[in-house]
């Protein structure tokens, strides 16, 4: 008879545990942003307190986070331009930008080849004359048909991409005087 009691107890255990779980499931609660009569404004959630900053989101360096100073695009990248920064910029550019702009910045990426309106070439004189902050701002806020990439690309990576865009632009129009003397024969050979 004791074995029957053990089996009976094992059968009752899930039912007893299930009762508490059902009570938790059916407890009174509000879905986010659902209407409620609890507050005068009819909302169930309270608005954020003015000037509240989420942890890790304090952005006191306006130039770094906007690419602007006194409302104008900055001319200089607000962090040191290193080889590592340029390599990171190249990597991020190839991931996020090259589908439209292609890997050279010419504006003939794979999506353009499939019928999407081409973006302007970074080698266009008008874009070569733009301040570096312009490219950061466009990545942050979008421009024309281009969406913003603020959610996908961190501010640090946006500056890295902007630096790499400048390197691409320079590579197309670099004067021969900037080529090391040991490399000049290779350049002349390639030009034939």
mmCIF file of C-alpha atoms in Angstrom:
data_model
loop_
_atom_site.group_PDB
_atom_site.id
_atom_site.type_symbol
_atom_site.label_atom_id
_atom_site.label_comp_id
_atom_site.label_asym_id
_atom_site.label_seq_id
_atom_site.Cartn_x
_atom_site.Cartn_y
_atom_site.Cartn_z
ATOM 1 C CA UNK A 1 0.000 0.000 0.000
ATOM 2 C CA UNK A 2 2.843 2.385 0.629
ATOM 3 C CA UNK A 3 3.984 2.074 -3.003
ATOM 4 C CA UNK A 4 0.489 3.209 -4.088
ATOM 5 C CA UNK A 5 0.781 6.265 -1.826
ATOM 6 C CA UNK A 6 4.139 7.142 -3.366
ATOM 7 C CA UNK A 7 2.689 7.004 -6.892
ATOM 8 C CA UNK A 8 -0.334 9.006 -5.795
ATOM 9 C CA UNK A 9 1.930 11.658 -4.213
ATOM 10 C CA UNK A 10 4.035 11.831 -7.386
ATOM 11 C CA UNK A 11 0.883 12.369 -9.455
ATOM 12 C CA UNK A 12 -0.310 15.175 -7.149
ATOM 13 C CA UNK A 13 3.038 16.999 -7.116
ATOM 14 C CA UNK A 14 2.735 18.565 -10.615
ATOM 15 C CA UNK A 15 -0.827 19.635 -9.882
ATOM 16 C CA UNK A 16 0.141 21.369 -6.659
ATOM 17 C CA UNK A 17 3.156 23.076 -8.289
ATOM 18 C CA UNK A 18 0.999 24.072 -11.276
ATOM 19 C CA UNK A 19 -1.460 25.955 -9.090
ATOM 20 C CA UNK A 20 1.164 28.373 -7.839
ATOM 21 C CA UNK A 21 2.500 28.875 -11.351
ATOM 22 C CA UNK A 22 -0.971 29.647 -12.671
ATOM 23 C CA UNK A 23 -1.478 32.244 -9.944
ATOM 24 C CA UNK A 24 1.765 33.919 -11.013
ATOM 25 C CA UNK A 25 0.660 33.812 -14.624
ATOM 26 C CA UNK A 26 -2.717 35.384 -13.853
ATOM 27 C CA UNK A 27 -1.483 38.024 -11.427
ATOM 28 C CA UNK A 28 -2.645 41.595 -12.011
ATOM 29 C CA UNK A 29 -0.121 43.517 -14.069
ATOM 30 C CA UNK A 30 0.056 46.171 -16.742
ATOM 31 C CA UNK A 31 1.585 45.781 -20.150
ATOM 32 C CA UNK A 32 4.014 48.590 -21.033
ATOM 33 C CA UNK A 33 2.270 51.708 -22.355
ATOM 34 C CA UNK A 34 -1.202 50.182 -21.942
ATOM 35 C CA UNK A 35 -4.056 52.477 -20.875
ATOM 36 C CA UNK A 36 -4.878 52.677 -17.175
ATOM 37 C CA UNK A 37 -7.250 54.562 -14.900
ATOM 38 C CA UNK A 38 -4.632 54.609 -12.134
ATOM 39 C CA UNK A 39 -3.037 57.906 -13.232
ATOM 40 C CA UNK A 40 -4.654 61.123 -14.460
ATOM 41 C CA UNK A 41 -2.943 60.925 -17.859
ATOM 42 C CA UNK A 42 -4.491 57.486 -18.501
ATOM 43 C CA UNK A 43 -1.144 55.712 -18.889
ATOM 44 C CA UNK A 44 0.089 52.753 -16.862
ATOM 45 C CA UNK A 45 3.754 53.781 -17.009
ATOM 46 C CA UNK A 46 5.300 56.983 -15.745
ATOM 47 C CA UNK A 47 7.345 59.145 -18.104
ATOM 48 C CA UNK A 48 11.080 59.347 -17.507
ATOM 49 C CA UNK A 49 12.181 62.093 -15.171
ATOM 50 C CA UNK A 50 13.532 65.109 -17.080
ATOM 51 C CA UNK A 51 17.306 65.069 -17.622
ATOM 52 C CA UNK A 52 17.568 61.409 -16.595
ATOM 53 C CA UNK A 53 20.462 59.625 -18.284
ATOM 54 C CA UNK A 54 20.571 55.857 -18.666
ATOM 55 C CA UNK A 55 23.636 54.124 -17.272
ATOM 56 C CA UNK A 56 26.476 54.279 -19.788
ATOM 57 C CA UNK A 57 24.706 56.910 -21.913
ATOM 58 C CA UNK A 58 26.117 60.153 -20.494
ATOM 59 C CA UNK A 59 27.470 61.960 -23.510
ATOM 60 C CA UNK A 60 29.244 65.093 -22.403
ATOM 61 C CA UNK A 61 31.625 65.366 -25.385
ATOM 62 C CA UNK A 62 29.280 66.943 -27.930
ATOM 63 C CA UNK A 63 31.893 66.984 -30.704
ATOM 64 C CA UNK A 64 32.597 63.276 -30.327
ATOM 65 C CA UNK A 65 28.917 62.270 -30.252
ATOM 66 C CA UNK A 66 27.533 64.706 -32.865
ATOM 67 C CA UNK A 67 30.431 65.545 -35.178
ATOM 68 C CA UNK A 68 29.532 69.208 -34.772
ATOM 69 C CA UNK A 69 30.893 72.222 -32.954
ATOM 70 C CA UNK A 70 28.611 75.262 -32.601
ATOM 71 C CA UNK A 71 26.242 73.668 -35.128
ATOM 72 C CA UNK A 72 28.899 73.187 -37.828
ATOM 73 C CA UNK A 73 30.578 69.961 -38.947
ATOM 74 C CA UNK A 74 34.014 69.572 -37.376
ATOM 75 C CA UNK A 75 37.116 69.621 -39.557
ATOM 76 C CA UNK A 76 39.242 67.312 -37.372
ATOM 77 C CA UNK A 77 38.519 63.858 -35.972
ATOM 78 C CA UNK A 78 38.244 64.138 -32.168
ATOM 79 C CA UNK A 79 40.459 61.119 -31.505
ATOM 80 C CA UNK A 80 43.956 60.076 -32.577
ATOM 81 C CA UNK A 81 44.153 58.722 -36.124
ATOM 82 C CA UNK A 82 46.244 55.570 -35.898
ATOM 83 C CA UNK A 83 46.857 52.605 -38.138
ATOM 84 C CA UNK A 84 44.558 50.566 -35.872
ATOM 85 C CA UNK A 85 41.785 53.160 -36.258
ATOM 86 C CA UNK A 86 42.104 53.093 -40.050
ATOM 87 C CA UNK A 87 42.091 49.289 -40.137
ATOM 88 C CA UNK A 88 38.987 49.242 -37.926
ATOM 89 C CA UNK A 89 37.423 51.852 -40.205
ATOM 90 C CA UNK A 90 38.202 49.746 -43.262
ATOM 91 C CA UNK A 91 36.657 46.671 -41.652
ATOM 92 C CA UNK A 92 33.473 48.542 -40.637
ATOM 93 C CA UNK A 93 33.310 50.318 -44.021
ATOM 94 C CA UNK A 94 33.484 47.003 -45.869
ATOM 95 C CA UNK A 95 30.665 45.632 -43.712
ATOM 96 C CA UNK A 96 28.251 48.566 -43.573
ATOM 97 C CA UNK A 97 29.136 50.939 -46.411
ATOM 98 C CA UNK A 98 30.511 48.915 -49.312
ATOM 99 C CA UNK A 99 27.185 47.266 -50.263
ATOM 100 C CA UNK A 100 26.149 50.685 -51.617
ATOM 101 C CA UNK A 101 29.390 52.676 -51.909
ATOM 102 C CA UNK A 102 31.597 49.729 -53.055
ATOM 103 C CA UNK A 103 34.994 49.070 -51.473
ATOM 104 C CA UNK A 104 36.642 52.004 -53.237
ATOM 105 C CA UNK A 105 33.960 54.545 -52.313
ATOM 106 C CA UNK A 106 32.968 55.013 -55.942
ATOM 107 C CA UNK A 107 29.243 54.445 -55.361
ATOM 108 C CA UNK A 108 28.805 51.258 -57.409
ATOM 109 C CA UNK A 109 28.213 48.649 -54.718
ATOM 110 C CA UNK A 110 26.426 45.344 -55.143
ATOM 111 C CA UNK A 111 22.992 46.750 -54.270
ATOM 112 C CA UNK A 112 23.462 49.509 -56.839
ATOM 113 C CA UNK A 113 24.261 46.848 -59.429
ATOM 114 C CA UNK A 114 20.911 45.296 -58.565
ATOM 115 C CA UNK A 115 18.923 48.450 -59.228
ATOM 116 C CA UNK A 116 19.053 50.642 -56.109
ATOM 117 C CA UNK A 117 19.748 54.332 -56.733
ATOM 118 C CA UNK A 118 23.523 54.905 -56.564
ATOM 119 C CA UNK A 119 24.952 57.017 -53.766
ATOM 120 C CA UNK A 120 27.386 59.785 -54.636
ATOM 121 C CA UNK A 121 31.035 58.862 -55.043
ATOM 122 C CA UNK A 122 33.237 59.819 -52.117
ATOM 123 C CA UNK A 123 35.700 60.971 -54.790
ATOM 124 C CA UNK A 124 33.350 63.670 -56.033
ATOM 125 C CA UNK A 125 35.042 67.060 -55.487
ATOM 126 C CA UNK A 126 32.052 68.256 -53.467
ATOM 127 C CA UNK A 127 32.355 65.366 -50.986
ATOM 128 C CA UNK A 128 36.146 65.608 -50.862
ATOM 129 C CA UNK A 129 35.717 69.229 -49.723
ATOM 130 C CA UNK A 130 33.224 68.309 -46.966
ATOM 131 C CA UNK A 131 34.439 68.473 -43.369
ATOM 132 C CA UNK A 132 35.048 65.107 -41.685
ATOM 133 C CA UNK A 133 32.133 65.777 -39.334
ATOM 134 C CA UNK A 134 29.774 65.593 -42.322
ATOM 135 C CA UNK A 135 30.453 61.878 -42.792
ATOM 136 C CA UNK A 136 29.980 61.208 -39.081
ATOM 137 C CA UNK A 137 26.700 63.155 -39.131
ATOM 138 C CA UNK A 138 25.393 61.268 -42.169
ATOM 139 C CA UNK A 139 26.177 57.917 -40.522
ATOM 140 C CA UNK A 140 24.481 59.119 -37.337
ATOM 141 C CA UNK A 141 21.364 60.735 -38.820
ATOM 142 C CA UNK A 142 21.084 59.566 -42.418
ATOM 143 C CA UNK A 143 20.940 61.813 -45.471
ATOM 144 C CA UNK A 144 18.726 61.693 -48.560
ATOM 145 C CA UNK A 145 18.006 58.050 -49.348
ATOM 146 C CA UNK A 146 20.597 56.819 -46.857
ATOM 147 C CA UNK A 147 19.272 55.602 -43.542
ATOM 148 C CA UNK A 148 21.073 56.324 -40.316
ATOM 149 C CA UNK A 149 23.406 53.709 -38.867
ATOM 150 C CA UNK A 150 23.401 54.993 -35.280
ATOM 151 C CA UNK A 151 21.944 51.737 -33.952
ATOM 152 C CA UNK A 152 24.336 49.510 -35.893
ATOM 153 C CA UNK A 153 27.618 51.434 -35.712
ATOM 154 C CA UNK A 154 29.055 52.784 -32.455
ATOM 155 C CA UNK A 155 30.287 56.405 -32.316
ATOM 156 C CA UNK A 156 33.902 55.186 -32.177
ATOM 157 C CA UNK A 157 33.377 53.079 -35.291
ATOM 158 C CA UNK A 158 31.643 55.969 -37.101
ATOM 159 C CA UNK A 159 34.777 58.062 -36.571
ATOM 160 C CA UNK A 160 36.918 55.134 -37.731
ATOM 161 C CA UNK A 161 34.820 54.851 -40.906
ATOM 162 C CA UNK A 162 35.041 58.615 -41.467
ATOM 163 C CA UNK A 163 38.839 58.411 -41.156
ATOM 164 C CA UNK A 164 38.894 55.526 -43.632
ATOM 165 C CA UNK A 165 36.713 57.486 -46.081
ATOM 166 C CA UNK A 166 39.316 60.265 -45.930
ATOM 167 C CA UNK A 167 42.037 57.682 -46.629
ATOM 168 C CA UNK A 168 40.056 56.420 -49.652
ATOM 169 C CA UNK A 169 39.633 59.958 -50.920
ATOM 170 C CA UNK A 170 43.310 60.689 -50.458
ATOM 171 C CA UNK A 171 44.323 57.456 -52.177
ATOM 172 C CA UNK A 172 42.648 58.551 -55.403
ATOM 173 C CA UNK A 173 44.297 61.972 -55.502
ATOM 174 C CA UNK A 174 47.577 61.561 -53.629
ATOM 175 C CA UNK A 175 50.439 63.468 -55.258
ATOM 176 C CA UNK A 176 53.360 61.413 -56.556
ATOM 177 C CA UNK A 177 55.623 63.391 -54.208
ATOM 178 C CA UNK A 178 53.986 61.558 -51.289
ATOM 179 C CA UNK A 179 55.039 58.158 -52.646
ATOM 180 C CA UNK A 180 58.239 56.826 -51.030
ATOM 181 C CA UNK A 181 61.182 56.885 -53.451
ATOM 182 C CA UNK A 182 61.582 53.092 -53.253
ATOM 183 C CA UNK A 183 57.968 52.632 -54.402
ATOM 184 C CA UNK A 184 58.042 55.071 -57.352
ATOM 185 C CA UNK A 185 59.310 52.485 -59.879
ATOM 186 C CA UNK A 186 56.362 50.219 -58.986
ATOM 187 C CA UNK A 187 53.952 53.111 -59.468
ATOM 188 C CA UNK A 188 55.463 53.967 -62.864
ATOM 189 C CA UNK A 189 55.343 50.289 -63.855
ATOM 190 C CA UNK A 190 51.665 50.032 -62.896
ATOM 191 C CA UNK A 191 50.862 53.165 -64.944
ATOM 192 C CA UNK A 192 52.115 51.668 -68.206
#
